[in-house]
Short mmCIF file of C-alpha atoms in Angstrom, two decimals:
data_model
loop_
_atom_site.label_atom_id
_atom_site.label_comp_id
_atom_site.label_asym_id
_atom_site.label_seq_id
_atom_site.Cartn_x
_atom_site.Cartn_y
_atom_site.Cartn_z
CA UNK A 27 84.00 122.34 68.33
CA UNK A 28 83.53 118.60 68.68
CA UNK A 29 81.17 117.84 71.54
CA UNK A 30 79.85 114.30 71.99
CA UNK A 31 80.65 113.44 75.60
CA UNK A 32 77.08 112.31 76.13
CA UNK A 33 77.64 109.44 73.68
CA UNK A 34 80.55 107.90 75.58
CA UNK A 35 79.55 104.75 77.51
CA UNK A 36 81.45 104.50 80.79
CA UNK A 37 81.74 101.04 82.40
CA UNK A 38 81.51 102.31 85.95
CA UNK A 39 81.99 98.88 87.52
CA UNK A 40 85.53 98.88 86.17
CA UNK A 41 86.46 102.26 87.57
CA UNK A 42 87.65 103.13 91.01
CA UNK A 43 85.96 105.86 93.03
CA UNK A 44 88.26 108.58 91.78
CA UNK A 45 87.58 107.83 88.15
CA UNK A 46 83.88 107.46 88.81
CA UNK A 47 83.88 110.92 90.34
CA UNK A 48 85.66 112.36 87.33
CA UNK A 49 83.93 110.55 84.50
CA UNK A 50 80.85 108.81 85.82
CA UNK A 51 78.86 112.02 86.03
CA UNK A 52 78.40 111.67 82.28
CA UNK A 53 75.53 109.44 83.25
CA UNK A 54 73.62 111.82 85.46
CA UNK A 55 72.00 109.91 88.28
CA UNK A 56 69.60 112.77 88.67
CA UNK A 57 68.61 114.73 85.59
CA UNK A 58 67.37 117.60 87.64
CA UNK A 59 70.27 118.86 89.65
CA UNK A 60 72.67 120.33 87.14
CA UNK A 61 76.18 120.58 88.45
CA UNK A 62 79.05 122.54 87.04
CA UNK A 63 79.70 122.00 83.35
CA UNK A 64 83.07 120.34 83.42
CA UNK A 65 84.51 118.45 80.51
CA UNK A 66 84.52 114.73 80.01
CA UNK A 67 82.27 114.18 82.99
CA UNK A 68 80.53 117.41 82.27
CA UNK A 69 81.08 116.82 85.93
CA UNK A 70 79.64 119.30 88.31
CA UNK A 71 78.16 121.06 85.41
CA UNK A 72 78.69 123.81 86.30
CA UNK A 73 81.70 127.41 84.42
CA UNK A 74 83.81 127.05 87.51
CA UNK A 75 84.57 127.56 87.71
CA UNK A 76 86.14 127.74 89.18
CA UNK A 77 88.36 129.19 87.07
CA UNK A 78 92.11 128.70 87.61
CA UNK A 79 94.25 129.34 84.56
CA UNK A 80 97.19 127.09 84.39
CA UNK A 81 100.16 127.69 82.15
CA UNK A 82 102.39 124.66 82.01
CA UNK A 83 106.06 125.33 81.66
CA UNK A 84 108.83 122.83 82.09
CA UNK A 85 111.72 125.26 81.81
CA UNK A 86 112.61 128.80 80.75
CA UNK A 87 113.03 127.73 77.16
CA UNK A 88 109.23 127.59 77.05
CA UNK A 89 109.23 131.38 77.00
CA UNK A 90 110.01 131.24 73.30
CA UNK A 91 107.02 128.95 72.74
CA UNK A 92 104.58 130.86 74.93
CA UNK A 93 105.23 134.55 74.28
CA UNK A 94 102.90 135.98 76.93
CA UNK A 95 103.42 133.65 79.85
CA UNK A 96 102.66 136.32 82.42
CA UNK A 97 99.58 137.47 80.50
CA UNK A 98 97.36 134.43 80.11
CA UNK A 99 94.28 136.38 81.12
CA UNK A 100 94.80 138.63 78.10
CA UNK A 101 94.75 135.56 75.85
CA UNK A 102 91.63 133.84 77.16
CA UNK A 103 89.58 136.29 79.27
CA UNK A 104 87.15 137.09 76.43
CA UNK A 105 86.38 133.43 75.77
CA UNK A 106 85.70 131.98 79.22
CA UNK A 107 82.24 131.71 80.77
CA UNK A 108 82.81 134.54 83.26
CA UNK A 109 84.43 136.79 80.69
CA UNK A 110 85.76 140.24 81.46
CA UNK A 111 88.83 142.37 82.05
CA UNK A 112 91.03 140.46 84.46
CA UNK A 113 94.36 141.21 82.83
CA UNK A 114 94.49 144.78 84.16
CA UNK A 115 93.55 143.74 87.72
CA UNK A 116 95.29 140.44 88.36
CA UNK A 117 98.49 140.01 90.34
CA UNK A 118 101.25 138.38 88.32
CA UNK A 119 103.11 135.44 89.79
CA UNK A 120 105.50 134.79 86.90
CA UNK A 121 107.64 137.73 85.65
CA UNK A 122 106.88 139.42 82.36
CA UNK A 123 108.38 137.54 79.43
CA UNK A 124 110.61 140.50 78.49
CA UNK A 125 112.56 139.82 81.69
CA UNK A 126 113.30 136.39 80.29
CA UNK A 127 114.19 137.33 76.76
CA UNK A 128 116.29 140.41 77.51
CA UNK A 129 119.77 139.25 78.45
CA UNK A 130 120.51 142.64 80.00
CA UNK A 131 117.40 142.71 82.18
CA UNK A 132 117.89 142.35 85.91
CA UNK A 133 117.39 138.75 86.94
CA UNK A 134 116.95 137.57 83.38
CA UNK A 135 116.36 133.90 82.81
CA UNK A 136 117.34 132.94 86.35
CA UNK A 137 114.57 135.08 87.81
CA UNK A 138 112.03 133.60 85.42
CA UNK A 139 113.14 130.03 86.06
CA UNK A 140 113.10 130.39 89.84
CA UNK A 141 109.70 132.07 89.87
CA UNK A 142 108.13 129.63 87.41
CA UNK A 143 109.42 126.67 89.42
CA UNK A 144 108.02 128.16 92.63
CA UNK A 145 104.52 128.09 91.16
CA UNK A 146 104.86 124.86 89.17
CA UNK A 147 104.16 121.22 89.90
CA UNK A 148 105.08 118.25 87.71
CA UNK A 149 103.92 114.63 87.76
CA UNK A 150 103.20 112.07 85.06
CA UNK A 151 105.11 114.30 82.62
CA UNK A 152 102.42 116.95 83.04
CA UNK A 153 103.44 120.36 84.41
CA UNK A 154 101.01 122.91 85.83
CA UNK A 155 102.25 126.46 86.35
CA UNK A 156 100.19 129.23 87.98
CA UNK A 157 100.74 132.57 86.27
CA UNK A 158 98.23 135.17 87.54
CA UNK A 159 95.66 135.49 90.34
CA UNK A 160 92.59 137.64 90.79
CA UNK A 161 90.33 137.48 93.85
CA UNK A 162 87.35 139.71 94.66
CA UNK A 163 86.69 138.04 98.00
CA UNK A 164 83.84 135.83 96.74
CA UNK A 165 85.55 134.07 93.83
CA UNK A 166 89.15 133.31 93.02
CA UNK A 167 90.49 133.13 89.45
CA UNK A 168 93.89 131.63 88.62
CA UNK A 169 95.50 131.37 85.22
CA UNK A 170 97.42 128.17 84.60
CA UNK A 171 99.56 126.78 81.84
CA UNK A 172 99.43 123.02 81.43
CA UNK A 173 102.13 121.33 79.40
CA UNK A 174 102.63 117.66 78.63
CA UNK A 175 105.83 116.23 77.22
CA UNK A 176 103.79 114.19 74.77
CA UNK A 177 100.77 115.32 72.79
CA UNK A 178 97.52 116.38 74.45
CA UNK A 179 95.68 115.15 71.37
CA UNK A 180 92.92 117.34 69.96
CA UNK A 181 90.97 118.60 72.93
CA UNK A 182 87.19 118.60 73.09
CA UNK A 183 85.12 121.55 74.19
CA UNK A 184 81.82 121.83 76.00
CA UNK A 185 78.63 123.65 75.15
CA UNK A 186 76.49 124.58 78.13
CA UNK A 187 73.07 124.04 76.58
CA UNK A 188 71.22 124.73 79.81
CA UNK A 189 72.80 128.17 79.89
CA UNK A 190 71.52 128.76 76.39
CA UNK A 191 74.85 128.38 74.62
CA UNK A 192 73.69 125.53 72.39
CA UNK A 193 74.53 127.20 69.09
CA UNK A 194 78.22 126.31 69.09
CA UNK A 195 79.29 129.86 69.88
CA UNK A 196 79.73 129.13 73.56
CA UNK A 197 82.18 126.29 73.26
CA UNK A 198 85.65 126.29 74.70
CA UNK A 199 88.26 123.74 75.67
CA UNK A 200 88.09 122.38 79.18
CA UNK A 201 90.30 120.35 81.52
CA UNK A 202 88.97 118.85 84.73
CA UNK A 203 91.20 118.82 87.81
CA UNK A 204 90.10 116.82 90.85
CA UNK A 205 91.45 117.61 94.29
CA UNK A 206 91.13 120.05 97.15
CA UNK A 207 92.19 123.47 98.36
CA UNK A 208 92.82 125.23 101.64
CA UNK A 209 93.44 128.85 102.64
CA UNK A 210 95.91 129.84 105.36
CA UNK A 211 96.21 126.25 106.52
CA UNK A 212 92.48 125.72 107.06
CA UNK A 213 90.85 122.33 106.61
CA UNK A 214 91.06 121.14 103.02
CA UNK A 215 87.90 121.40 100.95
CA UNK A 216 87.28 118.86 98.20
CA UNK A 217 86.68 120.61 94.90
CA UNK A 218 86.15 119.76 91.23
CA UNK A 219 88.18 122.38 89.37
CA UNK A 220 87.35 123.31 85.78
CA UNK A 221 90.29 124.72 83.84
CA UNK A 222 88.66 126.65 81.02
CA UNK A 223 90.66 128.07 78.13
CA UNK A 224 92.29 126.89 74.93
CA UNK A 225 94.83 124.47 73.56
CA UNK A 226 97.53 126.64 71.99
CA UNK A 227 99.65 123.88 70.50
CA UNK A 228 100.04 120.10 70.55
CA UNK A 229 101.45 119.98 74.07
CA UNK A 230 100.21 123.15 75.79
CA UNK A 231 96.92 124.35 77.26
CA UNK A 232 96.28 127.81 78.72
CA UNK A 233 93.30 128.30 80.99
CA UNK A 234 91.57 129.81 83.99
CA UNK A 235 90.35 128.03 87.10
CA UNK A 236 87.56 129.61 89.13
CA UNK A 237 87.11 128.74 92.79
CA UNK A 238 83.77 129.73 94.27
CA UNK A 239 84.67 130.60 97.85
CA UNK A 240 82.31 129.32 100.52
CA UNK A 241 83.70 131.84 103.00
CA UNK A 242 84.41 135.36 101.81
CA UNK A 243 87.94 136.78 102.06
CA UNK A 244 88.53 140.33 103.23
CA UNK A 245 90.35 143.02 101.29
CA UNK A 246 93.11 144.96 103.00
CA UNK A 247 94.46 142.02 104.98
CA UNK A 248 97.87 140.43 104.44
CA UNK A 249 98.00 138.13 101.41
CA UNK A 250 96.28 134.81 101.96
CA UNK A 251 98.08 131.60 101.13
CA UNK A 252 96.11 129.32 98.83
CA UNK A 253 97.25 125.72 98.64
CA UNK A 254 95.82 123.56 95.88
CA UNK A 255 96.32 119.81 95.67
CA UNK A 256 95.22 117.93 92.56
CA UNK A 257 94.99 114.13 92.43
CA UNK A 258 93.74 113.64 88.89
CA UNK A 259 93.62 115.43 85.54
CA UNK A 260 90.98 114.66 82.95
CA UNK A 261 90.26 115.93 79.44
CA UNK A 262 88.74 114.74 76.18
CA UNK A 263 90.77 113.91 73.08
CA UNK A 264 88.98 114.03 69.74
CA UNK A 265 91.85 112.20 68.01
CA UNK A 266 91.74 109.26 70.42
CA UNK A 267 95.53 108.95 70.32
CA UNK A 268 96.45 109.75 73.94
CA UNK A 269 97.17 106.75 76.18
CA UNK A 270 96.11 107.31 79.78
CA UNK A 271 94.97 105.54 82.96
CA UNK A 272 91.55 104.88 81.44
CA UNK A 273 91.66 102.62 78.42
CA UNK A 274 89.65 99.98 76.68
CA UNK A 275 86.47 99.74 74.69
CA UNK A 276 84.01 102.49 75.48
CA UNK A 277 86.66 104.85 76.85
CA UNK A 278 88.08 106.12 73.58
CA UNK A 279 88.94 109.79 73.72
CA UNK A 280 89.06 109.97 77.52
CA UNK A 281 92.38 111.18 78.95
CA UNK A 282 92.66 110.52 82.69
CA UNK A 283 95.88 110.73 84.71
CA UNK A 284 96.31 110.08 88.43
CA UNK A 285 99.13 111.93 90.11
CA UNK A 286 99.97 114.65 92.62
CA UNK A 287 100.24 118.32 91.74
CA UNK A 288 100.51 120.77 94.65
CA UNK A 289 100.78 124.55 94.35
CA UNK A 290 101.08 127.25 97.03
CA UNK A 291 99.91 130.64 95.74
CA UNK A 292 99.78 134.05 97.49
CA UNK A 293 96.40 135.76 97.06
CA UNK A 294 95.57 139.42 97.60
CA UNK A 295 91.91 140.49 97.65
CA UNK A 296 90.49 143.36 95.61
CA UNK A 297 86.83 143.85 96.48
CA UNK A 298 86.20 147.01 94.42
CA UNK A 299 82.83 146.99 92.66
CA UNK A 300 81.50 144.00 94.63
CA UNK A 301 77.98 144.65 95.91
CA UNK A 302 76.10 142.46 98.39
CA UNK A 303 72.35 142.60 99.03
CA UNK A 304 70.84 140.81 102.01
CA UNK A 305 67.31 140.03 100.82
CA UNK A 306 66.49 137.23 103.29
CA UNK A 307 62.80 136.99 102.50
CA UNK A 308 60.40 134.15 101.65
CA UNK A 309 56.80 133.48 100.67
CA UNK A 310 54.30 131.67 102.90
CA UNK A 311 55.77 128.30 101.87
CA UNK A 312 59.30 129.26 102.94
CA UNK A 313 60.58 129.71 99.37
CA UNK A 314 62.58 132.84 98.66
CA UNK A 315 65.94 134.58 98.24
CA UNK A 316 68.74 134.97 100.76
CA UNK A 317 71.87 136.88 99.74
CA UNK A 318 72.63 138.28 96.28
CA UNK A 319 76.20 139.22 95.31
CA UNK A 320 77.05 141.18 92.17
CA UNK A 321 80.57 141.59 90.76
CA UNK A 322 81.71 142.89 87.37
CA UNK A 323 81.75 139.27 86.17
CA UNK A 324 78.91 137.39 87.83
CA UNK A 325 75.78 137.38 89.92
CA UNK A 326 75.47 134.93 92.82
CA UNK A 327 72.00 134.18 94.14
CA UNK A 328 71.27 132.20 97.29
CA UNK A 329 67.85 130.52 96.92
CA UNK A 330 65.96 129.67 100.12
CA UNK A 331 64.52 126.19 99.74
CA UNK A 332 62.64 124.65 102.69
CA UNK A 333 62.95 121.03 103.75
CA UNK A 334 59.34 119.87 103.69
CA UNK A 335 57.29 116.73 103.30
CA UNK A 336 56.33 115.21 99.94
CA UNK A 337 52.72 116.19 100.61
CA UNK A 338 53.71 119.83 101.07
CA UNK A 339 55.82 119.66 97.90
CA UNK A 340 52.85 118.27 95.97
CA UNK A 341 50.68 121.17 97.13
CA UNK A 342 53.36 123.68 96.07
CA UNK A 343 53.56 122.10 92.62
CA UNK A 344 49.76 122.04 92.22
CA UNK A 345 49.53 125.68 93.29
CA UNK A 346 52.32 126.71 90.90
CA UNK A 347 50.69 124.95 87.93
CA UNK A 348 47.34 126.53 88.71
CA UNK A 349 49.01 129.96 88.95
CA UNK A 350 50.63 129.45 85.54
CA UNK A 351 47.38 128.33 83.92
CA UNK A 352 45.48 131.33 85.28
CA UNK A 353 48.19 133.73 84.08
CA UNK A 354 49.09 132.19 80.71
CA UNK A 355 46.29 129.82 79.82
CA UNK A 356 46.51 126.03 79.90
CA UNK A 357 48.44 125.59 76.64
CA UNK A 358 51.13 128.19 77.39
CA UNK A 359 51.40 126.99 80.99
CA UNK A 360 52.11 123.45 79.77
CA UNK A 361 54.65 124.83 77.32
CA UNK A 362 56.34 126.85 80.10
CA UNK A 363 56.74 123.72 82.22
CA UNK A 364 57.42 121.37 79.30
CA UNK A 365 60.78 120.19 80.71
CA UNK A 366 59.77 120.35 84.35
CA UNK A 367 60.11 117.32 86.59
CA UNK A 368 57.55 117.98 89.28
CA UNK A 369 57.78 114.75 91.24
CA UNK A 370 56.76 115.27 94.86
CA UNK A 371 58.49 112.04 95.90
CA UNK A 372 61.84 113.81 95.41
CA UNK A 373 63.17 116.88 97.26
CA UNK A 374 62.10 120.31 96.11
CA UNK A 375 64.42 121.65 93.41
CA UNK A 376 63.60 125.30 92.81
CA UNK A 377 65.52 127.58 90.44
CA UNK A 378 65.92 131.32 89.93
CA UNK A 379 65.46 133.08 86.59
CA UNK A 380 67.42 136.35 86.50
CA UNK A 381 66.83 139.26 84.11
CA UNK A 382 68.61 142.61 83.72
CA UNK A 383 67.29 146.16 83.31
CA UNK A 384 66.67 145.54 79.59
CA UNK A 385 64.59 142.43 80.17
CA UNK A 386 67.43 140.24 78.94
CA UNK A 387 68.13 136.95 80.66
CA UNK A 388 71.30 136.81 82.75
CA UNK A 389 72.57 133.38 81.87
CA UNK A 390 72.94 130.73 84.53
CA UNK A 391 76.29 128.94 84.54
CA UNK A 392 76.65 126.75 87.62
CA UNK A 393 75.03 125.45 90.76
CA UNK A 394 77.40 125.62 93.71
CA UNK A 395 75.02 124.15 96.27
CA UNK A 396 74.58 127.21 98.46
CA UNK A 397 74.05 129.58 95.55
CA UNK A 398 73.47 129.74 91.79
CA UNK A 399 75.89 131.72 89.63
CA UNK A 400 75.12 133.73 86.50
CA UNK A 401 77.57 135.23 84.00
CA UNK A 402 77.28 138.91 83.12
CA UNK A 403 79.40 138.57 79.96
CA UNK A 404 80.84 142.08 80.43
CA UNK A 405 77.45 143.82 80.48
CA UNK A 406 76.96 146.70 82.91
CA UNK A 407 74.02 145.95 85.18
CA UNK A 408 71.86 148.58 86.90
CA UNK A 409 68.87 146.45 87.88
CA UNK A 410 68.17 142.77 88.53
CA UNK A 411 64.81 141.01 88.52
CA UNK A 412 64.80 137.60 90.20
CA UNK A 413 62.00 135.06 89.77
CA UNK A 414 61.90 131.84 91.80
CA UNK A 415 60.40 128.97 89.80
CA UNK A 416 59.44 125.61 91.32
CA UNK A 417 61.59 123.73 88.77
CA UNK A 418 65.30 124.43 88.31
CA UNK A 419 65.56 123.50 84.62
CA UNK A 420 62.54 125.65 83.78
CA UNK A 421 64.10 128.60 85.61
CA UNK A 422 67.48 128.16 83.94
CA UNK A 423 65.96 128.07 80.46
CA UNK A 424 63.38 130.83 80.94
CA UNK A 425 63.84 133.53 78.28
CA UNK A 426 60.59 135.50 78.55
CA UNK A 427 60.59 137.84 81.55
CA UNK A 428 56.81 138.33 81.54
CA UNK A 429 56.16 134.59 81.62
CA UNK A 430 58.80 134.07 84.31
CA UNK A 431 57.20 136.81 86.42
CA UNK A 432 53.73 135.35 85.93
CA UNK A 433 54.83 131.87 87.00
CA UNK A 434 57.19 132.84 89.82
CA UNK A 435 56.28 131.71 93.33
CA UNK A 436 58.52 134.46 94.70
CA UNK A 437 60.10 137.49 93.03
CA UNK A 438 62.48 140.29 93.94
CA UNK A 439 63.82 143.38 92.20
CA UNK A 440 67.17 144.93 93.06
CA UNK A 441 68.29 148.39 91.97
CA UNK A 442 72.07 148.31 92.01
CA UNK A 443 74.03 151.03 93.73
CA UNK A 444 75.89 153.35 91.39
#
């Protein structure tokens, strides 16, 4: 998959704040803090990833073009970052396609059209239609179909190198949606949504959006109402043929559209197989682990990072380097921290390396501020080993459990409940 976003020069002085937010992240102002891996901006590098899957449908005739409109999860769930079996758990918003195609079926095309319109929003000749929803109380996944009257071009993918997917096998198409969301009329929360999936034809993209919930939702309660409002859509076009709101030299291949797309979606919570562990422990420097949440799809780890002076940070770094040298030897210690940025003039930026019961790394996907998220890639986990490293990039890229354990300033092991 074509992936050269890092080569695109963005004249930020010519962009308004919205575009800067969407695209300007290409030039990371701070190399250290990796955000969610979104597309053109690789913005908020971060999964996310959110993952709302949008299926874009302008009218019922689209059923003939998109045969499994109510089953988008089944088409993309194996390819997204937080892969797994969603299709057998998700609630369907749009009726099964056989209701549309069977003239004798109750409701028929009218039912499909009315339902699709209820969960669709159109602006700038781009239609977003929500098809399925799955929520475990900590994360919310929505499938969406995106359709444009004109061509989408040839969409670019991403390759999350920090997560260790730099061999081309981890690439997928990605659309960035900027906006906000609210639940049951609560205050809107700004959010950079990553729609991860695949372009199925010249005008249609099927994907999943993941919302990392800051406040957990409870199972067994009446359905929640999720309202999503998007102000901009952004993707990369390898062909460079799509005309959008961002044009001119240096912006070739960037597709950016301002608009307004609002969806109201009912959400029921299924919290089966979600396990939460309150660790809440630190070392003498105040570095440690708070809460750890494990679902069939991901692990969420809350690092505890103290706000301390630059002098205290320098001492922590010196102590960590000495610990590594004593455990590994000077040469291997330097190799372990080869990409570290241990500058005490900047805030502490710890990371957590996570390994499973087989000593295999659980791959980091995104930093959501409060917690780090790791993708299980459909593997059954019985034990987690967590190692806090004084540098986030070093922790993310750590592959050797013994070295991670030797260099960790805090560690924790969790035996999962059966």
